[in-house]
Short mmCIF file of C-alpha atoms in Angstrom, two decimals:
data_model
loop_
_atom_site.label_atom_id
_atom_site.label_comp_id
_atom_site.label_asym_id
_atom_site.label_seq_id
_atom_site.Cartn_x
_atom_site.Cartn_y
_atom_site.Cartn_z
CA MET A 867 138.82 263.83 171.07
CA SER A 868 142.41 264.94 170.36
CA ASP A 869 144.88 262.72 168.53
CA ARG A 870 147.37 261.48 171.16
CA ARG A 871 149.47 259.43 168.75
CA LEU A 872 153.12 260.45 168.85
CA PRO A 873 154.89 261.50 165.64
CA PRO A 874 157.83 259.37 164.47
CA LEU A 875 160.81 259.57 166.83
CA ASN A 876 163.18 260.57 163.99
CA ALA A 877 160.99 263.57 163.17
CA LEU A 878 160.95 264.68 166.80
CA ARG A 879 164.72 264.27 167.05
CA ALA A 880 165.24 266.36 163.88
CA PHE A 881 163.04 269.10 165.34
CA GLU A 882 164.84 269.02 168.72
CA ALA A 883 168.29 269.29 167.13
CA ALA A 884 167.28 272.04 164.67
CA ALA A 885 165.56 274.07 167.39
CA ARG A 886 168.46 273.73 169.83
CA LEU A 887 171.16 274.50 167.22
CA GLU A 888 169.03 277.04 165.33
CA SER A 889 170.17 275.55 162.05
CA PHE A 890 169.08 272.73 159.76
CA SER A 891 172.69 272.29 158.58
CA ARG A 892 174.16 271.96 162.08
CA ALA A 893 171.32 269.62 163.06
CA ALA A 894 172.14 267.50 160.00
CA ASP A 895 175.81 267.30 161.04
CA GLU A 896 174.89 266.22 164.56
CA LEU A 897 172.47 263.58 163.34
CA ALA A 898 174.79 262.42 160.51
CA VAL A 899 172.16 263.02 157.81
CA THR A 900 171.73 265.58 155.03
CA PRO A 901 170.07 268.99 155.57
CA GLY A 902 167.40 267.86 153.11
CA ALA A 903 166.60 264.89 155.34
CA VAL A 904 166.22 267.18 158.37
CA SER A 905 163.98 269.52 156.37
CA GLN A 906 161.83 266.61 155.20
CA GLN A 907 161.48 265.19 158.73
CA ILE A 908 160.37 268.57 160.10
CA ARG A 909 157.92 269.05 157.20
CA GLN A 910 156.35 265.65 158.02
CA LEU A 911 156.16 266.63 161.69
CA GLU A 912 154.42 269.91 160.86
CA GLU A 913 151.91 268.05 158.67
CA GLN A 914 151.12 265.58 161.45
CA VAL A 915 150.70 268.17 164.23
CA ARG A 916 149.09 270.63 161.79
CA VAL A 917 151.16 273.55 163.10
CA GLN A 918 154.07 275.41 161.52
CA LEU A 919 157.16 275.10 163.70
CA PHE A 920 159.72 277.08 161.69
CA VAL A 921 159.55 280.15 159.51
CA ARG A 922 162.02 279.94 156.65
CA GLU A 923 163.56 283.24 155.62
CA GLY A 924 165.84 282.52 152.65
CA ARG A 925 168.65 280.34 153.97
CA ALA A 926 167.84 281.27 157.56
CA MET A 927 165.10 279.92 159.80
CA ARG A 928 163.46 280.87 163.08
CA LEU A 929 161.06 279.14 165.43
CA THR A 930 157.40 280.05 165.48
CA GLU A 931 155.66 280.57 168.82
CA ALA A 932 154.48 276.95 168.72
CA GLY A 933 158.02 275.82 167.95
CA LYS A 934 159.43 277.87 170.83
CA ALA A 935 156.87 276.37 173.24
CA ALA A 936 157.80 272.82 172.28
CA ALA A 937 161.57 273.16 171.89
CA GLY A 938 162.64 273.10 175.54
CA VAL A 939 160.21 270.34 176.47
CA THR A 940 161.44 268.20 173.57
CA THR A 941 165.07 268.63 174.66
CA GLU A 942 164.16 267.56 178.20
CA ALA A 943 162.24 264.57 176.85
CA PHE A 944 165.23 263.31 174.85
CA ALA A 945 167.49 263.84 177.88
CA SER A 946 165.11 261.69 179.93
CA LEU A 947 165.13 259.00 177.24
CA ALA A 948 168.94 259.04 177.17
CA HIS A 949 168.99 258.63 180.97
CA ALA A 950 166.54 255.72 180.73
CA VAL A 951 168.79 253.95 178.24
CA GLU A 952 171.79 254.57 180.51
CA LEU A 953 169.91 252.92 183.39
CA MET A 954 169.11 249.94 181.18
CA ARG A 955 172.77 249.49 180.31
CA ARG A 956 174.08 250.08 183.82
CA PRO A 957 174.32 247.00 186.07
CA VAL A 958 172.12 247.15 189.13
CA GLN A 959 174.12 248.61 192.00
CA ARG A 960 173.25 246.85 195.24
CA ARG A 961 174.25 248.34 198.55
CA ARG A 962 176.51 246.13 200.66
CA LEU A 963 176.00 245.66 204.39
CA THR A 964 178.67 243.71 206.27
CA VAL A 965 177.69 241.89 209.47
CA SER A 966 180.31 240.35 211.75
CA VAL A 967 179.00 237.34 213.68
CA ALA A 968 180.31 234.15 215.29
CA PRO A 969 180.08 231.05 213.04
CA SER A 970 177.61 229.11 215.22
CA PHE A 971 175.10 231.95 215.50
CA ALA A 972 175.50 232.73 211.80
CA GLY A 973 174.78 229.16 210.74
CA LYS A 974 172.11 228.19 213.24
CA TRP A 975 170.13 231.39 213.80
CA LEU A 976 170.95 234.16 211.32
CA ALA A 977 171.43 232.41 207.97
CA PRO A 978 168.09 230.52 208.02
CA ARG A 979 166.27 233.83 208.47
CA LEU A 980 168.18 236.05 206.03
CA ALA A 981 165.88 235.31 203.08
CA PHE A 982 163.12 237.27 204.83
CA PHE A 983 165.33 240.37 205.04
CA GLN A 984 166.34 240.05 201.37
CA GLU A 985 162.70 239.83 200.32
CA ALA A 986 161.91 243.03 202.20
CA HIS A 987 165.11 244.87 201.13
CA PRO A 988 166.23 243.54 197.71
CA GLY A 989 168.54 246.52 197.18
CA ILE A 990 170.73 245.65 200.17
CA GLU A 991 173.33 242.93 199.75
CA VAL A 992 174.15 241.40 203.13
CA TRP A 993 177.65 240.02 203.62
CA ILE A 994 178.00 237.72 206.62
CA SER A 995 181.51 237.70 208.04
CA ALA A 996 181.42 234.55 210.21
CA ASP A 997 184.62 234.58 212.20
CA ARG A 998 185.67 233.89 215.76
CA GLU A 999 187.87 237.00 215.67
CA ARG A 1000 186.14 240.25 216.51
CA ALA A 1001 185.92 242.71 213.60
CA ASP A 1002 187.27 246.25 214.04
CA LEU A 1003 183.98 248.12 213.89
CA ALA A 1004 185.56 251.51 214.56
CA GLY A 1005 187.91 250.94 211.62
CA GLY A 1006 185.05 250.06 209.26
CA ALA A 1007 185.71 246.31 208.98
CA ALA A 1008 181.95 245.74 209.38
CA ASP A 1009 178.82 247.86 209.67
CA LEU A 1010 177.63 246.03 212.76
CA ALA A 1011 178.26 242.87 214.73
CA ILE A 1012 176.26 240.34 216.71
CA ARG A 1013 178.36 239.32 219.67
CA TYR A 1014 177.81 236.75 222.38
CA GLY A 1015 178.99 237.49 225.87
CA PRO A 1016 178.14 239.17 229.17
CA GLY A 1017 178.14 242.64 227.59
CA GLY A 1018 179.37 245.81 229.20
CA ASP A 1019 181.90 246.94 226.60
CA ARG A 1020 181.67 250.74 226.93
CA THR A 1021 183.86 251.37 223.90
CA LEU A 1022 180.97 250.25 221.66
CA ASN A 1023 177.21 250.70 221.38
CA GLU A 1024 175.54 247.53 222.67
CA ASP A 1025 171.89 246.61 222.29
CA LEU A 1026 170.51 243.34 223.72
CA LEU A 1027 169.20 241.07 220.97
CA LEU A 1028 168.53 237.73 222.71
CA SER A 1029 169.04 236.30 226.15
CA GLU A 1030 170.15 232.69 226.29
CA ASP A 1031 169.67 229.51 228.26
CA ALA A 1032 171.05 225.99 227.94
CA LEU A 1033 169.18 222.70 227.99
CA PRO A 1034 169.90 219.00 227.39
CA VAL A 1035 168.80 217.82 223.94
CA CYS A 1036 169.09 214.67 221.89
CA ALA A 1037 167.75 213.05 218.74
CA PRO A 1038 164.27 211.50 219.17
CA ALA A 1039 165.66 208.06 218.36
CA LEU A 1040 167.77 208.15 221.51
CA LEU A 1041 164.60 208.08 223.61
CA ASP A 1042 163.85 204.64 222.17
CA HIS A 1043 167.24 203.34 223.28
CA HIS A 1044 167.24 200.48 225.78
CA LEU A 1045 168.97 202.79 228.27
CA PRO A 1046 166.45 205.17 229.87
CA LEU A 1047 166.56 208.98 229.77
CA ARG A 1048 163.98 209.88 232.36
CA ARG A 1049 166.07 211.74 234.95
CA PRO A 1050 169.43 213.56 235.00
CA ALA A 1051 171.23 210.61 236.63
CA ASP A 1052 170.37 208.48 233.58
CA LEU A 1053 172.86 210.55 231.59
CA ALA A 1054 175.63 208.51 233.20
CA HIS A 1055 174.79 205.77 230.68
CA HIS A 1056 174.85 208.02 227.58
CA THR A 1057 177.53 209.85 225.63
CA LEU A 1058 177.77 213.48 226.65
CA LEU A 1059 178.49 216.04 223.94
CA HIS A 1060 180.49 218.93 225.38
CA ASP A 1061 180.48 222.53 224.11
CA SER A 1062 184.11 223.59 224.58
CA SER A 1063 183.85 226.90 222.75
CA PRO A 1064 185.74 229.71 224.56
CA GLU A 1065 182.63 231.54 225.74
CA THR A 1066 181.32 228.46 227.56
CA GLU A 1067 183.94 228.97 230.26
CA VAL A 1068 182.21 232.18 231.43
CA ASP A 1069 178.65 231.10 230.58
CA GLY A 1070 177.96 228.37 233.06
CA ALA A 1071 176.56 226.50 230.04
CA ASP A 1072 178.67 223.39 230.70
CA TRP A 1073 177.76 219.95 231.96
CA ALA A 1074 179.66 220.38 235.25
CA SER A 1075 177.60 223.46 236.17
CA TRP A 1076 174.37 221.82 235.01
CA PHE A 1077 174.85 218.66 237.12
CA LYS A 1078 175.99 220.67 240.15
CA ALA A 1079 172.80 222.76 240.02
CA ARG A 1080 170.80 219.50 240.19
CA GLY A 1081 172.83 217.85 242.88
CA VAL A 1082 173.95 215.04 240.59
CA SER A 1083 177.53 213.84 241.10
CA ALA A 1084 177.56 210.29 239.75
CA VAL A 1085 177.95 211.22 236.09
CA PRO A 1086 181.55 211.10 234.78
CA LEU A 1087 182.45 214.34 232.98
CA ASP A 1088 185.84 213.36 231.58
CA SER A 1089 184.31 211.19 228.85
CA GLY A 1090 182.24 211.99 225.79
CA VAL A 1091 183.07 214.17 222.78
CA ARG A 1092 184.16 217.81 222.85
CA PHE A 1093 183.63 220.44 220.17
CA ASN A 1094 185.09 223.93 219.83
CA GLN A 1095 181.95 225.38 218.24
CA SER A 1096 178.41 225.32 219.62
CA ALA A 1097 176.87 224.49 216.26
CA LEU A 1098 178.94 221.31 215.99
CA VAL A 1099 177.61 220.12 219.35
CA ILE A 1100 174.04 220.53 218.08
CA ASP A 1101 174.79 218.82 214.76
CA ALA A 1102 176.27 215.84 216.61
CA ALA A 1103 173.14 215.59 218.75
CA VAL A 1104 170.92 215.69 215.65
CA ALA A 1105 172.99 212.84 214.24
CA GLY A 1106 172.25 210.76 217.34
CA ARG A 1107 175.83 210.78 218.67
CA GLY A 1108 174.80 211.59 222.23
CA VAL A 1109 173.17 214.16 224.49
CA ALA A 1110 174.18 217.81 224.17
CA LEU A 1111 173.83 220.70 226.57
CA ALA A 1112 172.81 223.15 223.86
CA LYS A 1113 172.21 226.86 223.72
CA ARG A 1114 168.50 227.24 223.03
CA ALA A 1115 168.76 230.03 220.43
CA LEU A 1116 171.05 227.85 218.35
CA ALA A 1117 169.02 224.67 218.80
CA GLN A 1118 165.59 226.22 218.28
CA ASN A 1119 165.21 225.39 214.58
CA ASP A 1120 166.12 221.75 215.18
CA LEU A 1121 163.76 221.56 218.17
CA ALA A 1122 160.91 223.10 216.18
CA ALA A 1123 161.52 220.72 213.27
CA GLY A 1124 161.57 217.67 215.54
CA ARG A 1125 165.19 216.82 214.82
CA LEU A 1126 165.91 217.34 218.51
CA VAL A 1127 163.89 216.90 221.67
CA ALA A 1128 164.43 218.65 225.00
CA LEU A 1129 165.02 216.41 228.01
CA PHE A 1130 163.54 216.83 231.50
CA ALA A 1131 160.81 219.28 232.39
CA ASP A 1132 163.16 221.51 234.39
CA GLY A 1133 166.20 220.94 232.20
CA SER A 1134 166.93 224.49 231.07
CA VAL A 1135 169.27 226.83 232.92
CA PRO A 1136 169.91 230.53 232.25
CA VAL A 1137 173.44 231.47 231.22
CA ARG A 1138 175.42 234.60 231.96
CA SER A 1139 175.93 235.60 228.33
CA ALA A 1140 173.53 236.98 225.73
CA TYR A 1141 173.56 238.07 222.08
CA HIS A 1142 174.08 241.79 221.54
CA ILE A 1143 173.87 244.02 218.49
CA VAL A 1144 177.11 245.99 218.50
CA THR A 1145 178.00 249.12 216.53
CA ALA A 1146 180.89 251.60 216.61
CA ARG A 1147 180.49 254.80 218.60
CA ASN A 1148 182.41 256.87 216.06
CA ARG A 1149 180.27 255.91 213.04
CA PRO A 1150 176.65 257.05 212.66
CA LEU A 1151 174.23 254.38 211.49
CA ASP A 1152 173.12 254.70 207.87
CA ALA A 1153 169.62 253.80 206.72
CA ASP A 1154 170.60 250.28 205.61
CA THR A 1155 172.17 249.43 208.97
CA GLN A 1156 169.14 250.81 210.81
CA ALA A 1157 166.84 248.70 208.64
CA PHE A 1158 168.85 245.56 209.36
CA ILE A 1159 168.88 246.22 213.11
CA ALA A 1160 165.10 246.77 213.11
CA TRP A 1161 164.69 243.47 211.25
CA LEU A 1162 166.98 241.64 213.71
CA LYS A 1163 164.90 242.85 216.64
CA SER A 1164 161.71 241.77 214.91
CA GLU A 1165 163.13 238.30 214.30
CA ALA A 1166 164.33 238.09 217.89
CA SER A 1167 160.81 238.89 219.09
CA ARG A 1168 159.45 236.09 216.89
CA HIS A 1169 162.11 233.79 218.27
CA VAL A 1170 160.97 234.47 221.84
CA ASP A 1171 157.33 233.86 220.86
CA SER A 1172 158.18 230.56 219.17
CA VAL A 1173 160.25 229.42 222.17
CA ASP A 1174 157.25 230.06 224.42
CA GLU A 1175 155.20 227.79 222.17
CA LEU A 1176 157.67 224.89 222.30
#
């Protein structure tokens, strides 16, 4: 069995420098040692490998065939070691992916799921830009966006992520209240929580539309509490402040956890808007963006499955 133990690193470095520079003296200058030290290191290396690597001819030297065979490989090996050390010293460079999304969807649907994407893609750093203002995708303000609305913007690439419906929800404790909550008309005796976010005006996801669809007119709609973000409506319902007409995608986690309960067997109504994945037409999708979009669609499919189970 051959001896696979490596010679001392200093001896290998002395050989590499002397072979590359074709001189013990120049190798000594590069390594900041004396020529005698280089000569001694190479002599020890030759003794260990039991092969002569240099032929000394007076003050000159030349590589033997064995030395020539090993010289180039040794240089490459030290270059690889130098690169490895550079990687150790270099901070890990994570790729950044910027996603533009409305605050309510970011907080209620996207953020709770992001850990799963990070586990699968640790090299991609996701930046969530949660803003009501729409990012300029064509100008590179974000890599992609998740937008809520009716769709149909032909200046951008749109891909349906989730459809939406609205349903009355409240905290479980409200069901134990002395005032009943068995039919829509009973809502006249409870505080209504209104979603007054801008998109609700075109959704049909408002209390007026919901009561009209059920032929209920005795419930006053000018009272209650109004919020300019959908997530705040849901949070108020979780806190037991009243009954909310909530978007299901945003309320799903609270429903699944039992912090909210859905009222009435036929309480849900479809809305005209949906969540779309939006990208710029003038910018091709890189691998990171494609990976994030594929993950979003997978999570949306799980969302639909879990809604069916509720």
